[in-house]
Amino acid sequence: MFVLRAENLSKSYQMGEIEVKALLNASFEIEEGEFVVILGPSGSGKSTLLNIIGGMDQPSSGRFYMMEEEITEYDERKLTEYRRNKVGFVFQFYNIMANLTAEENVELATEISEDPLPIDEILEAVGLADRKDHFPAQMSGGEQQRVSIARAVAKNPAILLCDEPTGALDFNTGIAILSLLRKVNKEMGKTILVITHNSDIAYMADRVIKMRSGQITKNYINENPMAVE
Ligand code: ADP
Ligand code: ADP
């Protein structure tokens, strides 16, 4: 079953006289349970695409479906509902609340979701059960990213959207975070989409979608994705 389907998504920005085509006729499908990497250099249109999938922005043309629903015909109210329930976000710089503990950060996300998962189980699964009362300033970057993954998963979304999730971490911590995302994918069956400019991450994906100058240039399945431990 397809979780997500994009049909000819395009997005243009008008910069004075010049029209910038940030995204041009992007079409692809993501299956339930897939771990997908969208790979492309800076300026290739990854964020533009992610903003559309995440319900933060609408395309100039084209259609986008999540679980059979057409998101591109949603109004603002339905888009807000969509962001709260259907999508979990993981960012490069974690974006967790500094004045809340790990547990409270996760709790806050579950409060706006219609179908949240038990917070204790999620904190256990990401390896933070014994750090739940700690504040972000008391945690390492890798631990803060675990909090942000817990927060995203606890909403029980249809898909996790991860924007350069290892971009602020050293190599080994980055591997540990990728390994955690893989665990969430395999053990909890979550569909995961990672956008990155780091080609190493593509080796571990089930599917790789390559972008350049706003266009998808390749879309292939990795028969033997690299294991991350
Ligand atoms: P990436 O995430 O791969 O770095 P982006 O999606 O951010 O790429 O950008 C794709 C192109 O669209 C770039 O040329 C960028 O300058 C342009 N762009 C993105 N957002 C805007 C905007 N709000 N206004 C004008 N141009 C934009
Ligand atoms: P609220 O209005 O309750 O603050 P929203 O409905 O705007 O929340 O957002 C719901 C979810 O979407 C949140 O988990 C938030 O992290 C995410 N989100 C909202 N806006 C953005 C954005 N511009 N970029 C990334 N994520 C966003």
Short mmCIF file of C-alpha atoms and ligand atoms in Angstrom, two decimals:
data_model
loop_
_atom_site.label_atom_id
_atom_site.label_comp_id
_atom_site.label_asym_id
_atom_site.label_seq_id
_atom_site.Cartn_x
_atom_site.Cartn_y
_atom_site.Cartn_z
CA MET A 1 0.00 0.00 0.00
CA PHE A 2 1.20 3.52 -0.75
CA VAL A 3 1.45 5.85 2.22
CA LEU A 4 2.34 8.76 0.03
CA ARG A 5 1.96 9.64 -3.63
CA ALA A 6 3.21 12.75 -5.42
CA GLU A 7 1.97 13.61 -8.91
CA ASN A 8 3.83 16.28 -10.87
CA LEU A 9 4.54 18.53 -7.91
CA SER A 10 5.97 21.88 -8.91
CA LYS A 11 6.76 24.98 -6.88
CA SER A 12 7.91 28.32 -8.22
CA TYR A 13 8.94 31.46 -6.38
CA GLN A 14 8.78 34.88 -7.97
CA MET A 15 11.92 36.88 -7.14
CA GLY A 16 11.21 40.26 -8.77
CA GLU A 17 11.47 39.60 -12.49
CA ILE A 18 12.86 36.12 -12.08
CA GLU A 19 10.85 32.94 -11.56
CA VAL A 20 12.75 30.39 -9.45
CA LYS A 21 11.60 26.84 -10.14
CA ALA A 22 12.36 25.23 -6.78
CA LEU A 23 10.54 22.02 -7.69
CA LEU A 24 9.63 20.74 -11.15
CA ASN A 25 7.21 17.89 -11.90
CA ALA A 26 8.21 15.67 -9.01
CA SER A 27 6.34 12.34 -9.06
CA PHE A 28 7.00 9.36 -6.79
CA GLU A 29 5.37 6.93 -4.40
CA ILE A 30 6.41 5.70 -0.98
CA GLU A 31 5.18 2.38 0.33
CA GLU A 32 4.11 1.65 3.86
CA GLY A 33 7.11 0.60 5.96
CA GLU A 34 9.75 1.94 3.57
CA PHE A 35 12.84 3.80 4.76
CA VAL A 36 13.41 6.41 2.05
CA VAL A 37 16.26 8.88 1.60
CA ILE A 38 15.86 11.96 -0.59
CA LEU A 39 19.39 12.88 -1.57
CA GLY A 40 20.50 16.06 -3.25
CA PRO A 41 22.94 18.95 -2.96
CA SER A 42 22.03 22.26 -1.34
CA GLY A 43 19.45 24.14 -3.42
CA SER A 44 18.15 21.02 -5.20
CA GLY A 45 14.61 21.42 -3.84
CA LYS A 46 14.62 18.97 -0.91
CA SER A 47 13.22 21.41 1.66
CA THR A 48 10.61 22.67 -0.78
CA LEU A 49 9.43 19.09 -1.27
CA LEU A 50 9.55 18.33 2.46
CA ASN A 51 7.49 21.43 3.25
CA ILE A 52 4.79 20.23 0.87
CA ILE A 53 4.78 16.68 2.26
CA GLY A 54 4.71 18.07 5.81
CA GLY A 55 1.71 20.27 5.10
CA MET A 56 3.67 23.49 5.73
CA ASP A 57 3.34 24.68 2.16
CA GLN A 58 1.25 23.97 -0.93
CA PRO A 59 2.71 23.38 -4.42
CA SER A 60 2.13 25.76 -7.36
CA SER A 61 0.76 22.77 -9.26
CA GLY A 62 0.45 19.01 -8.97
CA ARG A 63 -1.22 16.73 -6.47
CA PHE A 64 -0.06 15.09 -3.28
CA TYR A 65 -1.81 12.22 -1.50
CA MET A 66 -1.29 10.73 1.95
CA MET A 67 -3.12 7.45 2.63
CA GLU A 68 -5.52 8.06 -0.28
CA GLU A 69 -6.40 11.57 0.93
CA GLU A 70 -5.52 14.48 -1.33
CA ILE A 71 -3.62 16.92 0.86
CA THR A 72 -3.26 19.48 -1.92
CA GLU A 73 -6.94 20.30 -1.67
CA TYR A 74 -6.87 20.89 2.11
CA ASP A 75 -7.59 24.31 3.62
CA GLU A 76 -5.50 25.76 6.50
CA ARG A 77 -7.60 24.13 9.22
CA LYS A 78 -7.30 20.66 7.69
CA LEU A 79 -3.57 21.18 7.08
CA THR A 80 -3.04 22.00 10.76
CA GLU A 81 -4.91 18.84 11.72
CA TYR A 82 -2.81 16.92 9.21
CA ARG A 83 0.50 18.23 10.65
CA ARG A 84 -0.60 17.35 14.16
CA ASN A 85 -1.74 13.81 13.45
CA LYS A 86 -0.27 12.37 10.30
CA VAL A 87 3.31 13.62 10.26
CA GLY A 88 6.14 13.44 12.79
CA PHE A 89 8.99 15.93 12.32
CA VAL A 90 12.65 15.44 13.21
CA PHE A 91 14.96 18.41 12.56
CA GLN A 92 18.71 18.93 12.32
CA PHE A 93 18.78 21.10 15.47
CA TYR A 94 16.20 19.03 17.41
CA ASN A 95 13.77 21.95 18.04
CA ILE A 96 12.80 20.67 21.46
CA MET A 97 11.59 22.98 24.24
CA ALA A 98 14.44 24.07 26.53
CA ASN A 99 12.16 24.66 29.52
CA LEU A 100 10.61 21.18 29.42
CA THR A 101 12.10 17.82 30.44
CA ALA A 102 12.52 14.98 27.94
CA GLU A 103 9.26 13.44 29.14
CA GLU A 104 7.38 16.75 29.05
CA ASN A 105 8.58 17.41 25.50
CA VAL A 106 7.13 14.09 24.39
CA GLU A 107 3.95 14.65 26.41
CA LEU A 108 3.34 18.01 24.74
CA ALA A 109 3.33 16.38 21.31
CA THR A 110 0.91 13.65 22.39
CA GLU A 111 -1.52 16.24 23.75
CA ILE A 112 -2.27 17.59 20.25
CA SER A 113 -2.47 14.15 18.61
CA GLU A 114 -5.68 12.14 18.27
CA ASP A 115 -4.06 8.71 18.54
CA PRO A 116 -0.90 8.98 20.66
CA LEU A 117 1.26 6.08 21.84
CA PRO A 118 2.19 5.47 25.52
CA ILE A 119 4.98 7.92 26.47
CA ASP A 120 6.83 5.49 28.77
CA GLU A 121 7.14 2.87 26.06
CA ILE A 122 8.46 5.38 23.56
CA LEU A 123 11.05 6.80 25.98
CA GLU A 124 12.16 3.23 26.70
CA ALA A 125 12.38 2.41 22.99
CA VAL A 126 14.64 5.40 22.24
CA GLY A 127 16.87 4.62 25.24
CA LEU A 128 15.87 7.59 27.38
CA ALA A 129 13.91 5.93 30.19
CA ASP A 130 16.53 6.97 32.76
CA ARG A 131 16.89 10.51 31.35
CA LYS A 132 13.22 11.40 31.22
CA ASP A 133 13.45 14.07 33.92
CA HIS A 134 16.43 15.79 32.34
CA PHE A 135 16.22 19.13 30.56
CA PRO A 136 17.74 19.61 27.08
CA ALA A 137 20.69 21.59 28.51
CA GLN A 138 21.60 18.52 30.58
CA MET A 139 21.67 16.27 27.51
CA SER A 140 24.13 15.70 24.67
CA GLY A 141 23.18 16.44 21.06
CA GLY A 142 22.53 12.75 20.43
CA GLU A 143 20.26 12.53 23.47
CA GLN A 144 18.36 15.64 22.41
CA GLN A 145 17.85 14.10 18.99
CA ARG A 146 16.48 10.97 20.74
CA VAL A 147 13.97 13.20 22.52
CA SER A 148 12.93 14.71 19.22
CA ILE A 149 12.53 11.25 17.66
CA ALA A 150 10.48 10.14 20.68
CA ARG A 151 8.31 13.24 20.33
CA ALA A 152 7.72 12.56 16.63
CA VAL A 153 6.96 8.84 17.11
CA ALA A 154 4.69 9.35 20.14
CA LYS A 155 2.14 11.18 17.96
CA ASN A 156 1.78 7.88 16.09
CA PRO A 157 2.00 9.55 12.67
CA ALA A 158 1.70 7.82 9.29
CA ILE A 159 5.20 8.99 8.37
CA LEU A 160 8.30 10.46 10.01
CA LEU A 161 9.91 13.32 8.10
CA CYS A 162 13.53 13.82 9.07
CA ASP A 163 15.43 16.87 7.82
CA GLU A 164 19.23 16.26 8.04
CA PRO A 165 18.72 14.37 11.34
CA THR A 166 22.47 13.72 11.78
CA GLY A 167 23.64 17.09 10.43
CA ALA A 168 24.54 18.53 13.83
CA LEU A 169 26.09 15.35 15.25
CA ASP A 170 29.55 13.79 15.16
CA PHE A 171 30.00 10.66 13.05
CA ASN A 172 29.43 8.00 15.73
CA THR A 173 26.48 9.77 17.30
CA GLY A 174 25.02 10.15 13.81
CA ILE A 175 25.32 6.39 13.25
CA ALA A 176 23.56 5.76 16.57
CA ILE A 177 20.69 8.06 15.53
CA LEU A 178 20.38 6.36 12.11
CA SER A 179 20.39 3.02 13.88
CA LEU A 180 17.55 4.25 16.13
CA LEU A 181 15.56 5.46 13.12
CA ARG A 182 16.05 2.05 11.50
CA LYS A 183 14.78 0.40 14.68
CA VAL A 184 11.70 2.63 14.72
CA ASN A 185 11.20 1.68 11.07
CA LYS A 186 11.61 -2.08 11.50
CA GLU A 187 10.22 -2.70 14.97
CA MET A 188 7.40 -0.17 14.98
CA GLY A 189 6.75 -0.42 11.24
CA LYS A 190 6.97 3.35 10.76
CA THR A 191 7.48 4.73 7.28
CA ILE A 192 10.47 7.08 7.36
CA LEU A 193 11.59 9.78 4.95
CA VAL A 194 15.00 11.37 5.49
CA ILE A 195 16.22 14.32 3.45
CA THR A 196 19.95 14.86 3.33
CA HIS A 197 22.91 15.97 1.22
CA ASN A 198 25.01 13.18 2.81
CA SER A 199 25.34 10.35 0.30
CA ASP A 200 26.54 7.89 2.98
CA ILE A 201 23.03 7.83 4.44
CA ALA A 202 21.62 6.65 1.10
CA TYR A 203 23.38 3.25 1.47
CA MET A 204 21.17 2.29 4.37
CA ALA A 205 17.85 3.25 2.75
CA ASP A 206 15.32 0.90 1.17
CA ARG A 207 14.66 3.49 -1.53
CA VAL A 208 16.76 6.40 -2.75
CA ILE A 209 15.30 9.40 -4.55
CA LYS A 210 17.96 11.70 -6.00
CA MET A 211 17.28 15.37 -6.75
CA ARG A 212 19.09 18.03 -8.70
CA SER A 213 17.93 21.52 -9.71
CA GLY A 214 14.39 20.89 -8.49
CA GLN A 215 13.97 17.64 -10.37
CA ILE A 216 14.03 13.98 -9.43
CA THR A 217 16.90 12.46 -11.39
CA LYS A 218 16.85 8.95 -9.93
CA ASN A 219 14.47 6.78 -7.92
CA TYR A 220 15.66 3.27 -7.09
CA ILE A 221 15.38 0.48 -4.55
CA ASN A 222 18.46 -0.66 -2.63
CA GLU A 223 18.31 -4.46 -2.78
CA ASN A 224 20.75 -4.78 0.11
CA PRO A 225 20.51 -1.75 2.35
CA MET A 226 23.55 -1.38 4.59
CA ALA A 227 22.85 -2.39 8.19
CA VAL A 228 23.49 0.31 10.79
CA GLU A 229 24.40 -0.85 14.27
P1 ADP B 1 17.46 22.30 -0.60
O1 ADP B 1 16.58 22.01 0.56
O2 ADP B 1 17.77 21.10 -1.42
O3 ADP B 1 18.71 23.04 -0.20
P2 ADP B 1 15.45 24.27 -1.32
O4 ADP B 1 14.18 23.54 -1.50
O5 ADP B 1 15.66 25.00 -0.05
O6 ADP B 1 16.67 23.27 -1.59
O7 ADP B 1 15.62 25.32 -2.50
C1 ADP B 1 15.42 25.02 -3.88
C2 ADP B 1 15.53 26.31 -4.68
O8 ADP B 1 14.40 27.15 -4.40
C3 ADP B 1 16.77 27.12 -4.39
O9 ADP B 1 17.19 27.72 -5.58
C4 ADP B 1 16.25 28.16 -3.42
O10 ADP B 1 17.03 29.32 -3.47
C5 ADP B 1 14.85 28.40 -3.91
N1 ADP B 1 13.92 28.79 -2.82
C6 ADP B 1 13.55 28.02 -1.76
N2 ADP B 1 12.70 28.68 -0.98
C7 ADP B 1 12.51 29.90 -1.53
C8 ADP B 1 11.73 31.07 -1.20
N3 ADP B 1 10.96 31.09 -0.11
N4 ADP B 1 11.81 32.14 -2.03
C9 ADP B 1 12.59 32.11 -3.11
N5 ADP B 1 13.34 31.07 -3.51
C10 ADP B 1 13.31 29.98 -2.74
P1 ADP B 2 0.53 24.42 16.85
O1 ADP B 2 -0.27 25.41 16.06
O2 ADP B 2 -0.25 23.63 17.84
O3 ADP B 2 1.80 24.97 17.43
P2 ADP B 2 0.91 23.22 14.28
O4 ADP B 2 -0.42 22.66 13.95
O5 ADP B 2 1.35 24.48 13.65
O6 ADP B 2 1.03 23.31 15.85
O7 ADP B 2 1.98 22.12 14.01
C1 ADP B 2 1.77 20.76 14.27
C2 ADP B 2 3.07 20.02 14.09
O8 ADP B 2 3.71 20.46 12.89
C3 ADP B 2 4.03 20.28 15.22
O9 ADP B 2 4.54 19.03 15.65
C4 ADP B 2 5.13 21.15 14.65
O10 ADP B 2 6.39 20.73 15.14
C5 ADP B 2 5.02 20.92 13.16
N1 ADP B 2 5.24 22.18 12.43
C6 ADP B 2 4.40 23.21 12.36
N2 ADP B 2 4.88 24.21 11.59
C7 ADP B 2 6.09 23.79 11.17
C8 ADP B 2 7.10 24.38 10.35
N3 ADP B 2 7.01 25.58 9.79
N4 ADP B 2 8.20 23.66 10.13
C9 ADP B 2 8.31 22.46 10.66
N5 ADP B 2 7.39 21.85 11.44
C10 ADP B 2 6.31 22.51 11.71
#
